[in-house]
mmCIF file of C-alpha atoms in Angstrom:
data_model
loop_
_atom_site.group_PDB
_atom_site.id
_atom_site.type_symbol
_atom_site.label_atom_id
_atom_site.label_comp_id
_atom_site.label_asym_id
_atom_site.label_seq_id
_atom_site.Cartn_x
_atom_site.Cartn_y
_atom_site.Cartn_z
ATOM 1 C CA UNK A 1 -113.772 125.206 -71.444
ATOM 2 C CA UNK A 2 -116.175 123.668 -68.973
ATOM 3 C CA UNK A 3 -117.603 125.559 -65.975
ATOM 4 C CA UNK A 4 -115.719 123.152 -63.685
ATOM 5 C CA UNK A 5 -112.404 123.975 -65.370
ATOM 6 C CA UNK A 6 -113.066 127.710 -65.069
ATOM 7 C CA UNK A 7 -114.071 127.318 -61.417
ATOM 8 C CA UNK A 8 -110.967 125.305 -60.528
ATOM 9 C CA UNK A 9 -108.691 127.718 -62.391
ATOM 10 C CA UNK A 10 -110.253 130.714 -60.642
ATOM 11 C CA UNK A 11 -109.845 129.103 -57.215
ATOM 12 C CA UNK A 12 -106.220 128.260 -57.992
ATOM 13 C CA UNK A 13 -105.468 131.865 -58.934
ATOM 14 C CA UNK A 14 -107.200 133.313 -55.863
ATOM 15 C CA UNK A 15 -106.047 130.833 -53.215
ATOM 16 C CA UNK A 16 -102.511 130.199 -54.509
ATOM 17 C CA UNK A 17 -101.912 133.850 -55.375
ATOM 18 C CA UNK A 18 -102.412 135.475 -51.973
ATOM 19 C CA UNK A 19 -99.861 134.130 -49.471
ATOM 20 C CA UNK A 20 -97.361 133.450 -52.247
ATOM 21 C CA UNK A 21 -97.390 137.031 -53.524
ATOM 22 C CA UNK A 22 -97.104 138.451 -50.012
ATOM 23 C CA UNK A 23 -94.237 136.107 -49.180
ATOM 24 C CA UNK A 24 -92.316 137.073 -52.327
ATOM 25 C CA UNK A 25 -92.719 140.789 -51.614
ATOM 26 C CA UNK A 26 -91.553 140.326 -48.021
ATOM 27 C CA UNK A 27 -88.360 138.550 -49.074
ATOM 28 C CA UNK A 28 -87.790 141.087 -51.855
ATOM 29 C CA UNK A 29 -87.937 144.041 -49.456
ATOM 30 C CA UNK A 30 -85.735 142.216 -46.949
ATOM 31 C CA UNK A 31 -83.107 141.633 -49.652
ATOM 32 C CA UNK A 32 -83.342 145.229 -50.874
ATOM 33 C CA UNK A 33 -82.870 146.526 -47.337
ATOM 34 C CA UNK A 34 -79.630 144.523 -47.198
ATOM 35 C CA UNK A 35 -78.572 145.683 -50.670
ATOM 36 C CA UNK A 36 -79.241 149.444 -50.989
ATOM 37 C CA UNK A 37 -77.329 149.677 -54.273
ATOM 38 C CA UNK A 38 -79.884 147.353 -55.894
ATOM 39 C CA UNK A 39 -82.739 149.429 -54.491
ATOM 40 C CA UNK A 40 -81.181 152.587 -55.915
ATOM 41 C CA UNK A 41 -80.803 151.000 -59.355
ATOM 42 C CA UNK A 42 -84.472 150.019 -59.323
ATOM 43 C CA UNK A 43 -85.488 153.563 -58.368
ATOM 44 C CA UNK A 44 -83.252 154.956 -61.091
ATOM 45 C CA UNK A 45 -84.942 152.674 -63.631
ATOM 46 C CA UNK A 46 -88.401 153.659 -62.406
ATOM 47 C CA UNK A 47 -87.753 157.383 -62.766
ATOM 48 C CA UNK A 48 -86.081 156.978 -66.154
ATOM 49 C CA UNK A 49 -89.205 155.298 -67.542
ATOM 50 C CA UNK A 50 -91.770 157.369 -65.692
ATOM 51 C CA UNK A 51 -93.817 159.841 -67.696
ATOM 52 C CA UNK A 52 -94.747 163.289 -66.316
ATOM 53 C CA UNK A 53 -98.441 162.358 -66.274
ATOM 54 C CA UNK A 54 -97.961 158.973 -64.594
ATOM 55 C CA UNK A 55 -99.206 160.324 -61.253
ATOM 56 C CA UNK A 56 -102.801 159.883 -60.195
ATOM 57 C CA UNK A 57 -104.728 162.027 -57.729
ATOM 58 C CA UNK A 58 -105.623 159.931 -54.718
ATOM 59 C CA UNK A 59 -107.861 161.227 -51.962
ATOM 60 C CA UNK A 60 -106.438 161.751 -48.494
ATOM 61 C CA UNK A 61 -108.830 161.312 -45.510
ATOM 62 C CA UNK A 62 -109.634 164.459 -43.574
ATOM 63 C CA UNK A 63 -108.330 164.948 -40.036
ATOM 64 C CA UNK A 64 -111.809 164.350 -38.664
ATOM 65 C CA UNK A 65 -111.631 160.684 -39.593
ATOM 66 C CA UNK A 66 -114.805 160.645 -41.698
ATOM 67 C CA UNK A 67 -115.030 159.329 -45.242
ATOM 68 C CA UNK A 68 -114.908 162.734 -46.896
ATOM 69 C CA UNK A 69 -111.811 163.683 -48.857
ATOM 70 C CA UNK A 70 -110.827 167.324 -48.475
ATOM 71 C CA UNK A 71 -107.143 167.178 -49.338
ATOM 72 C CA UNK A 72 -105.510 165.752 -52.421
ATOM 73 C CA UNK A 73 -102.000 164.384 -52.785
ATOM 74 C CA UNK A 74 -100.225 162.925 -55.780
ATOM 75 C CA UNK A 75 -99.414 159.238 -55.539
ATOM 76 C CA UNK A 76 -97.759 157.240 -58.296
ATOM 77 C CA UNK A 77 -99.646 154.014 -58.940
ATOM 78 C CA UNK A 78 -98.041 151.719 -61.483
ATOM 79 C CA UNK A 79 -100.067 149.847 -64.076
ATOM 80 C CA UNK A 80 -99.291 146.452 -65.582
ATOM 81 C CA UNK A 81 -98.173 147.815 -68.950
ATOM 82 C CA UNK A 82 -95.817 150.300 -67.280
ATOM 83 C CA UNK A 83 -94.138 147.564 -65.261
ATOM 84 C CA UNK A 84 -93.234 145.671 -68.423
ATOM 85 C CA UNK A 85 -90.510 148.276 -68.991
ATOM 86 C CA UNK A 86 -88.933 147.753 -65.561
ATOM 87 C CA UNK A 87 -86.379 145.123 -66.551
ATOM 88 C CA UNK A 88 -84.081 145.522 -63.553
ATOM 89 C CA UNK A 89 -86.999 145.287 -61.122
ATOM 90 C CA UNK A 90 -88.096 142.086 -62.879
ATOM 91 C CA UNK A 91 -84.560 140.735 -62.511
ATOM 92 C CA UNK A 92 -84.539 141.592 -58.793
ATOM 93 C CA UNK A 93 -87.845 139.769 -58.274
ATOM 94 C CA UNK A 94 -86.534 136.658 -60.065
ATOM 95 C CA UNK A 95 -83.322 136.775 -58.039
ATOM 96 C CA UNK A 96 -85.347 137.035 -54.831
ATOM 97 C CA UNK A 97 -87.388 133.990 -55.870
ATOM 98 C CA UNK A 98 -84.200 132.078 -56.653
ATOM 99 C CA UNK A 99 -82.825 132.616 -53.145
ATOM 100 C CA UNK A 100 -86.153 132.437 -51.318
ATOM 101 C CA UNK A 101 -88.700 130.528 -53.435
ATOM 102 C CA UNK A 102 -92.230 131.007 -52.191
ATOM 103 C CA UNK A 103 -92.704 127.238 -52.078
ATOM 104 C CA UNK A 104 -89.346 126.002 -50.710
ATOM 105 C CA UNK A 105 -89.875 122.383 -51.715
ATOM 106 C CA UNK A 106 -92.217 120.069 -53.570
ATOM 107 C CA UNK A 107 -92.487 116.392 -54.384
ATOM 108 C CA UNK A 108 -93.557 114.127 -57.201
ATOM 109 C CA UNK A 109 -94.349 110.424 -57.401
ATOM 110 C CA UNK A 110 -93.714 108.104 -60.368
ATOM 111 C CA UNK A 111 -96.673 106.143 -61.690
ATOM 112 C CA UNK A 112 -94.422 103.208 -62.585
ATOM 113 C CA UNK A 113 -90.994 101.845 -61.696
ATOM 114 C CA UNK A 114 -88.198 104.031 -63.032
ATOM 115 C CA UNK A 115 -84.473 104.719 -62.725
ATOM 116 C CA UNK A 116 -83.317 108.269 -62.023
ATOM 117 C CA UNK A 117 -80.268 109.767 -63.788
ATOM 118 C CA UNK A 118 -78.403 109.280 -60.498
ATOM 119 C CA UNK A 119 -78.982 105.527 -60.732
ATOM 120 C CA UNK A 120 -81.530 105.395 -57.912
ATOM 121 C CA UNK A 121 -84.467 103.064 -58.499
ATOM 122 C CA UNK A 122 -87.883 104.467 -57.629
ATOM 123 C CA UNK A 123 -91.121 102.559 -57.388
ATOM 124 C CA UNK A 124 -94.713 103.788 -57.801
ATOM 125 C CA UNK A 125 -95.898 106.159 -55.074
ATOM 126 C CA UNK A 126 -92.338 106.885 -53.923
ATOM 127 C CA UNK A 127 -92.085 110.549 -52.971
ATOM 128 C CA UNK A 128 -89.230 112.317 -54.737
ATOM 129 C CA UNK A 129 -88.437 115.521 -52.862
ATOM 130 C CA UNK A 130 -87.460 118.579 -54.927
ATOM 131 C CA UNK A 131 -85.818 121.140 -52.595
ATOM 132 C CA UNK A 132 -86.171 124.391 -54.556
ATOM 133 C CA UNK A 133 -84.517 126.350 -51.750
ATOM 134 C CA UNK A 134 -81.376 124.222 -52.041
ATOM 135 C CA UNK A 135 -81.209 123.921 -55.827
ATOM 136 C CA UNK A 136 -81.444 127.706 -56.101
ATOM 137 C CA UNK A 137 -78.184 127.921 -54.131
ATOM 138 C CA UNK A 138 -76.155 125.206 -55.879
ATOM 139 C CA UNK A 139 -72.734 126.240 -57.170
ATOM 140 C CA UNK A 140 -72.979 123.660 -59.954
ATOM 141 C CA UNK A 141 -76.171 125.308 -61.220
ATOM 142 C CA UNK A 142 -75.771 129.038 -60.498
ATOM 143 C CA UNK A 143 -72.019 129.495 -60.179
ATOM 144 C CA UNK A 144 -69.616 130.498 -57.424
ATOM 145 C CA UNK A 145 -71.648 133.614 -56.601
ATOM 146 C CA UNK A 146 -74.861 131.635 -56.058
ATOM 147 C CA UNK A 147 -75.267 132.943 -52.494
ATOM 148 C CA UNK A 148 -75.158 136.571 -53.613
ATOM 149 C CA UNK A 149 -78.229 138.674 -54.370
ATOM 150 C CA UNK A 150 -77.270 139.643 -57.904
ATOM 151 C CA UNK A 151 -80.111 140.740 -60.238
ATOM 152 C CA UNK A 152 -77.544 141.245 -63.021
ATOM 153 C CA UNK A 153 -77.453 137.483 -63.583
ATOM 154 C CA UNK A 154 -80.928 137.848 -65.107
ATOM 155 C CA UNK A 155 -80.016 140.624 -67.545
ATOM 156 C CA UNK A 156 -79.290 139.510 -71.111
ATOM 157 C CA UNK A 157 -75.856 140.367 -72.547
ATOM 158 C CA UNK A 158 -77.750 141.486 -75.658
ATOM 159 C CA UNK A 159 -79.044 144.561 -73.838
ATOM 160 C CA UNK A 160 -80.006 145.964 -70.431
ATOM 161 C CA UNK A 161 -83.665 146.057 -71.470
ATOM 162 C CA UNK A 162 -83.872 142.290 -71.974
ATOM 163 C CA UNK A 163 -84.300 139.499 -69.449
ATOM 164 C CA UNK A 164 -82.049 136.456 -69.776
ATOM 165 C CA UNK A 165 -84.262 133.382 -70.104
ATOM 166 C CA UNK A 166 -83.572 130.598 -67.617
ATOM 167 C CA UNK A 167 -84.922 127.054 -68.206
ATOM 168 C CA UNK A 168 -87.849 126.224 -65.919
ATOM 169 C CA UNK A 169 -86.074 123.144 -64.586
ATOM 170 C CA UNK A 170 -83.199 125.405 -63.502
ATOM 171 C CA UNK A 171 -85.341 128.196 -62.035
ATOM 172 C CA UNK A 172 -88.112 126.225 -60.338
ATOM 173 C CA UNK A 173 -89.814 128.912 -58.279
ATOM 174 C CA UNK A 174 -92.986 128.351 -60.321
ATOM 175 C CA UNK A 175 -92.489 124.656 -60.891
ATOM 176 C CA UNK A 176 -91.754 123.120 -64.279
ATOM 177 C CA UNK A 177 -93.313 120.947 -66.918
ATOM 178 C CA UNK A 178 -97.002 120.638 -67.835
ATOM 179 C CA UNK A 179 -98.098 121.276 -64.236
ATOM 180 C CA UNK A 180 -96.114 124.458 -63.683
ATOM 181 C CA UNK A 181 -97.841 127.386 -61.965
ATOM 182 C CA UNK A 182 -100.555 128.819 -64.221
ATOM 183 C CA UNK A 183 -100.374 132.169 -62.434
ATOM 184 C CA UNK A 184 -96.688 132.856 -63.097
ATOM 185 C CA UNK A 185 -97.088 135.891 -65.352
ATOM 186 C CA UNK A 186 -99.959 137.335 -63.334
ATOM 187 C CA UNK A 187 -98.070 137.029 -60.047
ATOM 188 C CA UNK A 188 -94.891 138.574 -61.472
ATOM 189 C CA UNK A 189 -96.921 141.498 -62.796
ATOM 190 C CA UNK A 190 -98.731 142.052 -59.484
ATOM 191 C CA UNK A 191 -95.462 141.841 -57.524
ATOM 192 C CA UNK A 192 -93.806 144.432 -59.773
ATOM 193 C CA UNK A 193 -96.810 146.778 -59.588
ATOM 194 C CA UNK A 194 -96.856 146.670 -55.787
ATOM 195 C CA UNK A 195 -93.072 146.836 -55.381
ATOM 196 C CA UNK A 196 -92.682 149.801 -57.756
ATOM 197 C CA UNK A 197 -95.481 151.718 -56.039
ATOM 198 C CA UNK A 198 -94.080 151.119 -52.543
ATOM 199 C CA UNK A 199 -90.497 151.927 -53.568
ATOM 200 C CA UNK A 200 -91.600 155.302 -54.924
ATOM 201 C CA UNK A 201 -93.172 156.388 -51.658
ATOM 202 C CA UNK A 202 -91.432 154.654 -48.757
ATOM 203 C CA UNK A 203 -87.969 153.997 -47.383
ATOM 204 C CA UNK A 204 -87.652 150.875 -45.283
ATOM 205 C CA UNK A 205 -84.810 149.567 -43.136
ATOM 206 C CA UNK A 206 -84.332 146.510 -40.973
ATOM 207 C CA UNK A 207 -84.876 147.276 -37.306
ATOM 208 C CA UNK A 208 -82.376 144.524 -36.425
ATOM 209 C CA UNK A 209 -79.203 144.999 -38.479
ATOM 210 C CA UNK A 210 -77.579 141.854 -37.043
ATOM 211 C CA UNK A 211 -79.434 139.630 -39.517
ATOM 212 C CA UNK A 212 -77.062 138.639 -42.298
ATOM 213 C CA UNK A 213 -78.037 137.484 -45.791
ATOM 214 C CA UNK A 214 -75.256 134.918 -46.170
ATOM 215 C CA UNK A 215 -76.118 133.005 -42.997
ATOM 216 C CA UNK A 216 -79.916 132.826 -42.685
ATOM 217 C CA UNK A 217 -80.987 132.144 -39.124
ATOM 218 C CA UNK A 218 -83.396 129.157 -38.950
ATOM 219 C CA UNK A 219 -85.377 131.053 -36.315
ATOM 220 C CA UNK A 220 -86.700 133.478 -38.922
ATOM 221 C CA UNK A 221 -86.757 131.199 -41.984
ATOM 222 C CA UNK A 222 -89.966 129.255 -41.551
ATOM 223 C CA UNK A 223 -90.693 126.572 -44.125
ATOM 224 C CA UNK A 224 -94.392 125.836 -44.228
ATOM 225 C CA UNK A 225 -96.600 125.849 -47.278
ATOM 226 C CA UNK A 226 -94.819 129.077 -48.168
ATOM 227 C CA UNK A 227 -91.481 130.392 -46.896
ATOM 228 C CA UNK A 228 -91.825 133.532 -44.822
ATOM 229 C CA UNK A 229 -90.081 135.802 -42.367
ATOM 230 C CA UNK A 230 -91.045 135.226 -38.749
ATOM 231 C CA UNK A 231 -92.847 137.848 -36.684
ATOM 232 C CA UNK A 232 -89.660 138.890 -34.838
ATOM 233 C CA UNK A 233 -88.176 140.502 -37.970
ATOM 234 C CA UNK A 234 -89.311 144.134 -38.246
ATOM 235 C CA UNK A 235 -88.903 146.949 -40.739
ATOM 236 C CA UNK A 236 -88.742 150.666 -40.030
ATOM 237 C CA UNK A 237 -90.782 152.380 -42.746
ATOM 238 C CA UNK A 238 -90.782 156.106 -43.475
ATOM 239 C CA UNK A 239 -92.424 158.213 -46.163
ATOM 240 C CA UNK A 240 -90.191 159.507 -48.943
ATOM 241 C CA UNK A 241 -90.285 162.809 -50.757
ATOM 242 C CA UNK A 242 -89.110 163.063 -54.347
ATOM 243 C CA UNK A 243 -85.966 164.998 -53.352
ATOM 244 C CA UNK A 244 -85.038 162.278 -50.871
ATOM 245 C CA UNK A 245 -85.423 159.595 -53.540
ATOM 246 C CA UNK A 246 -83.242 161.448 -56.042
ATOM 247 C CA UNK A 247 -80.596 162.030 -53.365
ATOM 248 C CA UNK A 248 -80.617 158.309 -52.542
ATOM 249 C CA UNK A 249 -80.172 157.385 -56.203
ATOM 250 C CA UNK A 250 -77.320 159.845 -56.729
ATOM 251 C CA UNK A 251 -75.521 158.714 -53.573
ATOM 252 C CA UNK A 252 -75.412 155.053 -54.642
ATOM 253 C CA UNK A 253 -75.645 154.851 -58.431
ATOM 254 C CA UNK A 254 -72.547 156.247 -60.093
#
């Protein structure tokens, strides 16, 4: 590999992996706040796979505001290898990307005259728009429940610990073909690490409960380079104790 190839690959991972990861996490938490039963199932999975020694001691700043650390508290920080076991969380992330792909649309151009399967003739340099946001919500592709946030559609019938593979041209959140996103696996791992860590320590709720999942309001769905929630959508976040988490799981998961 040439230095230029390594440089370009590194820049792609750094630049393309910042806003996209943040956008995916934002939509994931928004969907979980609207679907508490899914959140509870994720928490149940996390605590079923968590080992007693999975907690790390993290310093807590002293009341004086200096850099010294006088108090210690236990915070669970998830590692990449631990997140590989979180199948349901992985399914929830994929389902979030299906409904709200980080890049809502893309385009390609043919290098020579061609005829599409639909019968349309395209000439060189014609932009062919690929609306990932729309194709992720097509009944003909995802079924009658395509508008529902349903992580179970990603779980293999062969077992709850296996993810059901979806063809890249069906699930296009990371693109498809030879120019698909090179950071797919890295981004999924980072998203799961962050999501699992936050879910273990915080409870979050929408400040405005009038926002409905089935009828997204264009005022908060902004389609730029990445899709994102607008600044007028707020979450109320509170710290969670272990007893509160277990109570939440028991109250929802039967």
